[in-house]
């Protein structure tokens, strides 16, 4: 399966720290490096593309030095950037991921890909809110599913052609307790927590 890592956002919640969010060092490596390694190490992925923008020029340079394929988007509108990136990819389905999940692992990606079935159209990976809180993280975005709180991981699988055609996709959920998805580095506090976990 093809992979799109989104790394073109402004990272405004991180504040004026002078370092692009994907380039924050965690465990001796930029956070985007951890995500790329996890994706490339999966048994079920064959192409990794990273969307960058004028907001993340250092990230783009870092990825090019690693030989990672990038596409420059505006970084102003998530859906517009997604469409532009999807137009470069070729597969029927795309695994999408944020660039700020430093604990991500290849076995987790393997499980995500094998859990997806084409009839789903799209699958959103969720983490139990209790798992996120147990890692010392306050959930940013959550949903109630069958009376239980679940946190949006940012990882999903989508029907690429349907997205490009502007079709509404049926949403299915993959409900997990995966600690590897519990830490998104969006704020200085989350960055400090991620570094402590390494």
mmCIF file of N, CA and C in Angstrom, residues 62-171:
data_model
loop_
_atom_site.group_PDB
_atom_site.id
_atom_site.type_symbol
_atom_site.label_atom_id
_atom_site.label_comp_id
_atom_site.label_asym_id
_atom_site.label_seq_id
_atom_site.Cartn_x
_atom_site.Cartn_y
_atom_site.Cartn_z
ATOM 1 N N UNK A 62 15.656 17.764 4.796
ATOM 2 C CA UNK A 62 16.030 16.562 5.549
ATOM 3 C C UNK A 62 15.560 15.307 4.811
ATOM 4 N N UNK A 63 14.337 15.312 4.339
ATOM 5 C CA UNK A 63 13.782 14.142 3.658
ATOM 6 C C UNK A 63 14.489 13.887 2.332
ATOM 7 N N UNK A 64 14.805 14.939 1.615
ATOM 8 C CA UNK A 64 15.507 14.764 0.336
ATOM 9 C C UNK A 64 16.898 14.174 0.560
ATOM 10 N N UNK A 65 17.558 14.575 1.649
ATOM 11 C CA UNK A 65 18.863 13.999 1.981
ATOM 12 C C UNK A 65 18.751 12.507 2.276
ATOM 13 N N UNK A 66 17.587 12.094 2.783
ATOM 14 C CA UNK A 66 17.348 10.677 3.070
ATOM 15 C C UNK A 66 16.881 9.903 1.848
ATOM 16 N N UNK A 67 16.606 10.632 0.753
ATOM 17 C CA UNK A 67 16.102 9.979 -0.448
ATOM 18 C C UNK A 67 14.618 9.688 -0.396
ATOM 19 N N UNK A 68 13.887 10.413 0.460
ATOM 20 C CA UNK A 68 12.449 10.211 0.597
ATOM 21 C C UNK A 68 11.716 11.121 -0.384
ATOM 22 N N UNK A 69 10.754 10.573 -1.077
ATOM 23 C CA UNK A 69 9.984 11.318 -2.069
ATOM 24 C C UNK A 69 9.074 12.336 -1.379
ATOM 25 N N UNK A 70 9.077 13.572 -1.866
ATOM 26 C CA UNK A 70 8.232 14.619 -1.292
ATOM 27 C C UNK A 70 7.402 15.279 -2.383
ATOM 28 N N UNK A 71 6.318 15.927 -1.947
ATOM 29 C CA UNK A 71 5.530 16.776 -2.834
ATOM 30 C C UNK A 71 5.282 18.078 -2.094
ATOM 31 N N UNK A 72 5.518 19.184 -2.765
ATOM 32 C CA UNK A 72 5.320 20.510 -2.171
ATOM 33 C C UNK A 72 3.863 20.934 -2.380
ATOM 34 N N UNK A 73 3.171 21.208 -1.288
ATOM 35 C CA UNK A 73 1.794 21.703 -1.331
ATOM 36 C C UNK A 73 1.763 23.085 -0.673
ATOM 37 N N UNK A 74 0.573 23.693 -0.628
ATOM 38 C CA UNK A 74 0.482 25.051 -0.093
ATOM 39 C C UNK A 74 0.653 25.103 1.418
ATOM 40 N N UNK A 75 0.186 24.057 2.134
ATOM 41 C CA UNK A 75 0.228 24.071 3.596
ATOM 42 C C UNK A 75 -0.830 24.957 4.217
ATOM 43 N N UNK A 76 -1.749 25.460 3.398
ATOM 44 C CA UNK A 76 -2.791 26.368 3.892
ATOM 45 C C UNK A 76 -4.114 25.658 4.156
ATOM 46 N N UNK A 77 -4.396 24.604 3.385
ATOM 47 C CA UNK A 77 -5.679 23.918 3.492
ATOM 48 C C UNK A 77 -5.446 22.410 3.432
ATOM 49 N N UNK A 78 -5.851 21.697 4.494
ATOM 50 C CA UNK A 78 -5.534 20.275 4.589
ATOM 51 C C UNK A 78 -6.137 19.481 3.433
ATOM 52 N N UNK A 79 -7.419 19.703 3.126
ATOM 53 C CA UNK A 79 -8.069 18.917 2.081
ATOM 54 C C UNK A 79 -7.482 19.226 0.704
ATOM 55 N N UNK A 80 -7.146 20.476 0.462
ATOM 56 C CA UNK A 80 -6.517 20.834 -0.813
ATOM 57 C C UNK A 80 -5.159 20.142 -0.937
ATOM 58 N N UNK A 81 -4.394 20.149 0.149
ATOM 59 C CA UNK A 81 -3.089 19.479 0.145
ATOM 60 C C UNK A 81 -3.252 17.982 -0.066
ATOM 61 N N UNK A 82 -4.282 17.404 0.568
ATOM 62 C CA UNK A 82 -4.540 15.968 0.431
ATOM 63 C C UNK A 82 -4.840 15.617 -1.022
ATOM 64 N N UNK A 83 -5.695 16.391 -1.662
ATOM 65 C CA UNK A 83 -6.039 16.150 -3.069
ATOM 66 C C UNK A 83 -4.804 16.250 -3.946
ATOM 67 N N UNK A 84 -3.995 17.256 -3.708
ATOM 68 C CA UNK A 84 -2.795 17.441 -4.526
ATOM 69 C C UNK A 84 -1.846 16.255 -4.368
ATOM 70 N N UNK A 85 -1.692 15.791 -3.143
ATOM 71 C CA UNK A 85 -0.811 14.651 -2.886
ATOM 72 C C UNK A 85 -1.381 13.364 -3.475
ATOM 73 N N UNK A 86 -2.683 13.153 -3.323
ATOM 74 C CA UNK A 86 -3.317 11.946 -3.857
ATOM 75 C C UNK A 86 -3.191 11.881 -5.378
ATOM 76 N N UNK A 87 -3.122 13.034 -6.033
ATOM 77 C CA UNK A 87 -3.014 13.042 -7.491
ATOM 78 C C UNK A 87 -1.661 12.521 -7.959
ATOM 79 N N UNK A 88 -0.669 12.545 -7.075
ATOM 80 C CA UNK A 88 0.668 12.060 -7.413
ATOM 81 C C UNK A 88 0.779 10.549 -7.180
ATOM 82 N N UNK A 89 -0.002 10.049 -6.223
ATOM 83 C CA UNK A 89 0.021 8.623 -5.921
ATOM 84 C C UNK A 89 -0.769 7.844 -6.969
ATOM 85 N N UNK A 90 -0.609 6.507 -6.976
ATOM 86 C CA UNK A 90 -1.220 5.714 -8.036
ATOM 87 C C UNK A 90 -2.111 4.588 -7.536
ATOM 88 N N UNK A 91 -1.959 4.180 -6.274
ATOM 89 C CA UNK A 91 -2.704 3.033 -5.771
ATOM 90 C C UNK A 91 -4.175 3.342 -5.559
ATOM 91 N N UNK A 92 -4.972 2.286 -5.409
ATOM 92 C CA UNK A 92 -6.398 2.459 -5.143
ATOM 93 C C UNK A 92 -6.642 2.973 -3.734
ATOM 94 N N UNK A 93 -5.793 2.561 -2.793
ATOM 95 C CA UNK A 93 -5.966 2.946 -1.387
ATOM 96 C C UNK A 93 -4.666 3.521 -0.841
ATOM 97 N N UNK A 94 -4.797 4.497 0.030
ATOM 98 C CA UNK A 94 -3.631 5.179 0.592
ATOM 99 C C UNK A 94 -3.743 5.205 2.109
ATOM 100 N N UNK A 95 -2.647 4.867 2.764
ATOM 101 C CA UNK A 95 -2.534 5.020 4.213
ATOM 102 C C UNK A 95 -2.018 6.420 4.482
ATOM 103 N N UNK A 96 -2.756 7.212 5.240
ATOM 104 C CA UNK A 96 -2.315 8.569 5.560
ATOM 105 C C UNK A 96 -1.937 8.656 7.031
ATOM 106 N N UNK A 97 -0.957 9.504 7.315
ATOM 107 C CA UNK A 97 -0.452 9.626 8.678
ATOM 108 C C UNK A 97 0.065 11.028 8.927
ATOM 109 N N UNK A 98 -0.084 11.522 10.142
ATOM 110 C CA UNK A 98 0.605 12.765 10.493
ATOM 111 C C UNK A 98 2.098 12.496 10.654
ATOM 112 N N UNK A 99 2.861 13.551 10.739
ATOM 113 C CA UNK A 99 4.326 13.418 10.824
ATOM 114 C C UNK A 99 4.828 13.462 12.265
ATOM 115 N N UNK A 100 3.917 13.450 13.229
ATOM 116 C CA UNK A 100 4.305 13.747 14.610
ATOM 117 C C UNK A 100 3.964 12.642 15.612
ATOM 118 N N UNK A 101 4.069 11.361 15.173
ATOM 119 C CA UNK A 101 3.786 10.229 16.069
ATOM 120 C C UNK A 101 5.095 9.476 16.290
ATOM 121 N N UNK A 102 5.935 9.910 17.228
ATOM 122 C CA UNK A 102 7.294 9.367 17.338
ATOM 123 C C UNK A 102 7.376 7.915 17.803
ATOM 124 N N UNK A 103 6.341 7.407 18.464
ATOM 125 C CA UNK A 103 6.386 6.021 18.959
ATOM 126 C C UNK A 103 5.879 5.017 17.933
ATOM 127 N N UNK A 104 5.462 5.492 16.774
ATOM 128 C CA UNK A 104 4.910 4.628 15.736
ATOM 129 C C UNK A 104 5.887 3.507 15.385
ATOM 130 N N UNK A 105 5.336 2.305 15.125
ATOM 131 C CA UNK A 105 6.182 1.161 14.795
ATOM 132 C C UNK A 105 5.671 0.448 13.550
ATOM 133 N N UNK A 106 6.554 -0.275 12.897
ATOM 134 C CA UNK A 106 6.177 -1.018 11.690
ATOM 135 C C UNK A 106 5.120 -2.082 11.965
ATOM 136 N N UNK A 107 5.193 -2.854 13.073
ATOM 137 C CA UNK A 107 4.128 -3.829 13.329
ATOM 138 C C UNK A 107 2.744 -3.207 13.457
ATOM 139 N N UNK A 108 2.663 -2.003 14.022
ATOM 140 C CA UNK A 108 1.374 -1.313 14.102
ATOM 141 C C UNK A 108 0.864 -1.001 12.698
ATOM 142 N N UNK A 109 1.744 -0.514 11.832
ATOM 143 C CA UNK A 109 1.335 -0.226 10.455
ATOM 144 C C UNK A 109 0.900 -1.504 9.752
ATOM 145 N N UNK A 110 1.606 -2.605 9.975
ATOM 146 C CA UNK A 110 1.190 -3.890 9.404
ATOM 147 C C UNK A 110 -0.234 -4.231 9.823
ATOM 148 N N UNK A 111 -0.540 -4.028 11.107
ATOM 149 C CA UNK A 111 -1.876 -4.358 11.620
ATOM 150 C C UNK A 111 -2.937 -3.441 11.026
ATOM 151 N N UNK A 112 -2.591 -2.161 10.841
ATOM 152 C CA UNK A 112 -3.542 -1.227 10.232
ATOM 153 C C UNK A 112 -3.881 -1.665 8.816
ATOM 154 N N UNK A 113 -2.860 -1.944 8.026
ATOM 155 C CA UNK A 113 -3.079 -2.297 6.622
ATOM 156 C C UNK A 113 -3.883 -3.591 6.501
ATOM 157 N N UNK A 114 -3.551 -4.590 7.296
ATOM 158 C CA UNK A 114 -4.257 -5.866 7.183
ATOM 159 C C UNK A 114 -5.681 -5.798 7.740
ATOM 160 N N UNK A 115 -5.968 -4.781 8.554
ATOM 161 C CA UNK A 115 -7.332 -4.616 9.091
ATOM 162 C C UNK A 115 -8.271 -3.951 8.089
ATOM 163 N N UNK A 116 -7.701 -3.256 7.102
ATOM 164 C CA UNK A 116 -8.524 -2.537 6.132
ATOM 165 C C UNK A 116 -9.053 -3.478 5.061
ATOM 166 N N UNK A 117 -10.340 -3.310 4.739
ATOM 167 C CA UNK A 117 -10.977 -4.060 3.660
ATOM 168 C C UNK A 117 -11.561 -3.051 2.676
ATOM 169 N N UNK A 118 -11.424 -3.279 1.367
ATOM 170 C CA UNK A 118 -11.879 -2.296 0.373
ATOM 171 C C UNK A 118 -13.321 -1.845 0.538
ATOM 172 N N UNK A 119 -14.188 -2.727 0.994
ATOM 173 C CA UNK A 119 -15.593 -2.339 1.147
ATOM 174 C C UNK A 119 -15.804 -1.278 2.224
ATOM 175 N N UNK A 120 -14.777 -1.051 3.058
ATOM 176 C CA UNK A 120 -14.874 -0.016 4.084
ATOM 177 C C UNK A 120 -14.849 1.394 3.481
ATOM 178 N N UNK A 121 -14.195 1.589 2.352
ATOM 179 C CA UNK A 121 -13.961 2.887 1.704
ATOM 180 C C UNK A 121 -12.958 3.744 2.484
ATOM 181 N N UNK A 122 -13.182 3.908 3.783
ATOM 182 C CA UNK A 122 -12.183 4.581 4.613
ATOM 183 C C UNK A 122 -12.212 3.972 6.010
ATOM 184 N N UNK A 123 -11.049 3.958 6.627
ATOM 185 C CA UNK A 123 -10.925 3.403 7.978
ATOM 186 C C UNK A 123 -10.086 4.358 8.818
ATOM 187 N N UNK A 124 -10.645 4.815 9.923
ATOM 188 C CA UNK A 124 -9.969 5.741 10.823
ATOM 189 C C UNK A 124 -9.501 4.969 12.053
ATOM 190 N N UNK A 125 -8.219 5.108 12.381
ATOM 191 C CA UNK A 125 -7.663 4.393 13.529
ATOM 192 C C UNK A 125 -7.866 5.231 14.793
ATOM 193 N N UNK A 126 -8.497 4.625 15.784
ATOM 194 C CA UNK A 126 -8.789 5.294 17.047
ATOM 195 C C UNK A 126 -8.043 4.595 18.186
ATOM 196 N N UNK A 127 -7.748 5.369 19.247
ATOM 197 C CA UNK A 127 -7.093 4.807 20.430
ATOM 198 C C UNK A 127 -8.001 5.056 21.628
ATOM 199 N N UNK A 128 -8.096 4.075 22.468
ATOM 200 C CA UNK A 128 -8.875 4.219 23.697
ATOM 201 C C UNK A 128 -8.357 5.418 24.491
ATOM 202 N N UNK A 129 -9.248 6.300 24.918
ATOM 203 C CA UNK A 129 -8.841 7.518 25.628
ATOM 204 C C UNK A 129 -8.072 7.197 26.909
ATOM 205 N N UNK A 130 -8.441 6.118 27.574
ATOM 206 C CA UNK A 130 -7.746 5.724 28.804
ATOM 207 C C UNK A 130 -6.278 5.417 28.523
ATOM 208 N N UNK A 131 -6.014 4.813 27.376
ATOM 209 C CA UNK A 131 -4.635 4.495 26.996
ATOM 210 C C UNK A 131 -3.838 5.774 26.796
ATOM 211 N N UNK A 132 -4.448 6.759 26.127
ATOM 212 C CA UNK A 132 -3.772 8.032 25.884
ATOM 213 C C UNK A 132 -3.458 8.719 27.210
ATOM 214 N N UNK A 133 -4.428 8.764 28.099
ATOM 215 C CA UNK A 133 -4.222 9.425 29.399
ATOM 216 C C UNK A 133 -3.173 8.693 30.240
ATOM 217 N N UNK A 134 -3.086 7.376 30.087
ATOM 218 C CA UNK A 134 -2.091 6.602 30.843
ATOM 219 C C UNK A 134 -0.666 6.939 30.427
ATOM 220 N N UNK A 135 -0.524 7.558 29.237
ATOM 221 C CA UNK A 135 0.786 7.976 28.738
ATOM 222 C C UNK A 135 1.112 9.407 29.165
ATOM 223 N N UNK A 136 0.227 10.021 29.939
ATOM 224 C CA UNK A 136 0.445 11.388 30.394
ATOM 225 C C UNK A 136 0.039 12.440 29.386
ATOM 226 N N UNK A 137 -0.822 12.069 28.430
ATOM 227 C CA UNK A 137 -1.265 12.973 27.375
ATOM 228 C C UNK A 137 -2.748 13.293 27.561
ATOM 229 N N UNK A 138 -3.095 14.560 27.407
ATOM 230 C CA UNK A 138 -4.495 14.976 27.434
ATOM 231 C C UNK A 138 -5.027 14.924 26.001
ATOM 232 N N UNK A 139 -6.051 14.109 25.727
ATOM 233 C CA UNK A 139 -6.551 13.973 24.352
ATOM 234 C C UNK A 139 -7.016 15.295 23.761
ATOM 235 N N UNK A 140 -6.640 15.537 22.502
ATOM 236 C CA UNK A 140 -7.050 16.762 21.806
ATOM 237 C C UNK A 140 -8.398 16.578 21.122
ATOM 238 N N UNK A 141 -8.534 15.508 20.349
ATOM 239 C CA UNK A 141 -9.754 15.250 19.595
ATOM 240 C C UNK A 141 -10.249 13.852 19.925
ATOM 241 N N UNK A 142 -11.482 13.756 20.392
ATOM 242 C CA UNK A 142 -12.028 12.444 20.732
ATOM 243 C C UNK A 142 -13.466 12.332 20.249
ATOM 244 N N UNK A 143 -13.937 11.102 20.170
ATOM 245 C CA UNK A 143 -15.313 10.817 19.770
ATOM 246 C C UNK A 143 -15.904 9.775 20.710
ATOM 247 N N UNK A 144 -17.200 9.871 20.897
ATOM 248 C CA UNK A 144 -17.927 8.853 21.654
ATOM 249 C C UNK A 144 -18.394 7.785 20.672
ATOM 250 N N UNK A 145 -17.961 6.562 20.899
ATOM 251 C CA UNK A 145 -18.386 5.440 20.070
ATOM 252 C C UNK A 145 -18.948 4.381 20.997
ATOM 253 N N UNK A 146 -20.235 4.125 20.866
ATOM 254 C CA UNK A 146 -20.928 3.147 21.713
ATOM 255 C C UNK A 146 -20.710 3.411 23.201
ATOM 256 N N UNK A 147 -20.768 4.691 23.573
ATOM 257 C CA UNK A 147 -20.697 5.059 24.980
ATOM 258 C C UNK A 147 -19.304 5.076 25.573
ATOM 259 N N UNK A 148 -18.274 4.986 24.723
ATOM 260 C CA UNK A 148 -16.896 5.001 25.207
ATOM 261 C C UNK A 148 -16.107 6.065 24.454
ATOM 262 N N UNK A 149 -15.162 6.702 25.138
ATOM 263 C CA UNK A 149 -14.379 7.772 24.526
ATOM 264 C C UNK A 149 -13.169 7.198 23.787
ATOM 265 N N UNK A 150 -13.027 7.629 22.535
ATOM 266 C CA UNK A 150 -11.914 7.199 21.686
ATOM 267 C C UNK A 150 -11.231 8.414 21.095
ATOM 268 N N UNK A 151 -9.928 8.334 20.951
ATOM 269 C CA UNK A 151 -9.122 9.447 20.463
ATOM 270 C C UNK A 151 -8.697 9.180 19.015
ATOM 271 N N UNK A 152 -8.786 10.202 18.188
ATOM 272 C CA UNK A 152 -8.396 10.090 16.780
ATOM 273 C C UNK A 152 -6.872 10.085 16.686
ATOM 274 N N UNK A 153 -6.320 9.040 16.088
ATOM 275 C CA UNK A 153 -4.860 8.906 16.008
ATOM 276 C C UNK A 153 -4.253 9.761 14.909
ATOM 277 N N UNK A 154 -5.048 10.060 13.886
ATOM 278 C CA UNK A 154 -4.521 10.759 12.708
ATOM 279 C C UNK A 154 -4.170 9.816 11.577
ATOM 280 N N UNK A 155 -4.155 8.512 11.871
ATOM 281 C CA UNK A 155 -3.858 7.522 10.833
ATOM 282 C C UNK A 155 -5.164 7.003 10.251
ATOM 283 N N UNK A 156 -5.202 6.919 8.927
ATOM 284 C CA UNK A 156 -6.395 6.391 8.263
ATOM 285 C C UNK A 156 -5.995 5.742 6.941
ATOM 286 N N UNK A 157 -6.922 4.987 6.381
ATOM 287 C CA UNK A 157 -6.765 4.421 5.040
ATOM 288 C C UNK A 157 -7.963 4.899 4.233
ATOM 289 N N UNK A 158 -7.702 5.391 3.018
ATOM 290 C CA UNK A 158 -8.775 5.964 2.203
ATOM 291 C C UNK A 158 -8.738 5.461 0.771
ATOM 292 N N UNK A 159 -9.918 5.428 0.170
ATOM 293 C CA UNK A 159 -10.071 5.140 -1.250
ATOM 294 C C UNK A 159 -9.600 6.379 -2.014
ATOM 295 N N UNK A 160 -8.442 6.284 -2.632
ATOM 296 C CA UNK A 160 -7.814 7.453 -3.259
ATOM 297 C C UNK A 160 -8.668 8.038 -4.377
ATOM 298 N N UNK A 161 -9.185 7.187 -5.247
ATOM 299 C CA UNK A 161 -9.951 7.686 -6.391
ATOM 300 C C UNK A 161 -11.260 8.335 -5.953
ATOM 301 N N UNK A 162 -11.892 7.780 -4.938
ATOM 302 C CA UNK A 162 -13.136 8.366 -4.435
ATOM 303 C C UNK A 162 -12.889 9.747 -3.845
ATOM 304 N N UNK A 163 -11.767 9.903 -3.145
ATOM 305 C CA UNK A 163 -11.414 11.212 -2.591
ATOM 306 C C UNK A 163 -11.197 12.215 -3.721
ATOM 307 N N UNK A 164 -10.455 11.808 -4.736
ATOM 308 C CA UNK A 164 -10.182 12.710 -5.861
ATOM 309 C C UNK A 164 -11.459 13.078 -6.622
ATOM 310 N N UNK A 165 -12.431 12.159 -6.613
ATOM 311 C CA UNK A 165 -13.703 12.417 -7.282
ATOM 312 C C UNK A 165 -14.661 13.230 -6.413
ATOM 313 N N UNK A 166 -14.253 13.541 -5.196
ATOM 314 C CA UNK A 166 -15.094 14.330 -4.303
ATOM 315 C C UNK A 166 -16.244 13.565 -3.691
ATOM 316 N N UNK A 167 -16.151 12.234 -3.677
ATOM 317 C CA UNK A 167 -17.235 11.414 -3.124
ATOM 318 C C UNK A 167 -17.177 11.374 -1.598
ATOM 319 N N UNK A 168 -18.332 11.257 -0.989
ATOM 320 C CA UNK A 168 -18.408 11.069 0.462
ATOM 321 C C UNK A 168 -18.032 9.633 0.765
ATOM 322 N N UNK A 169 -17.069 9.437 1.662
ATOM 323 C CA UNK A 169 -16.612 8.096 1.990
ATOM 324 C C UNK A 169 -17.293 7.576 3.252
ATOM 325 N N UNK A 170 -17.729 6.334 3.180
ATOM 326 C CA UNK A 170 -18.220 5.666 4.374
ATOM 327 C C UNK A 170 -17.064 5.534 5.358
ATOM 328 N N UNK A 171 -17.288 5.863 6.625
ATOM 329 C CA UNK A 171 -16.222 5.806 7.631
ATOM 330 C C UNK A 171 -16.382 4.591 8.535
#
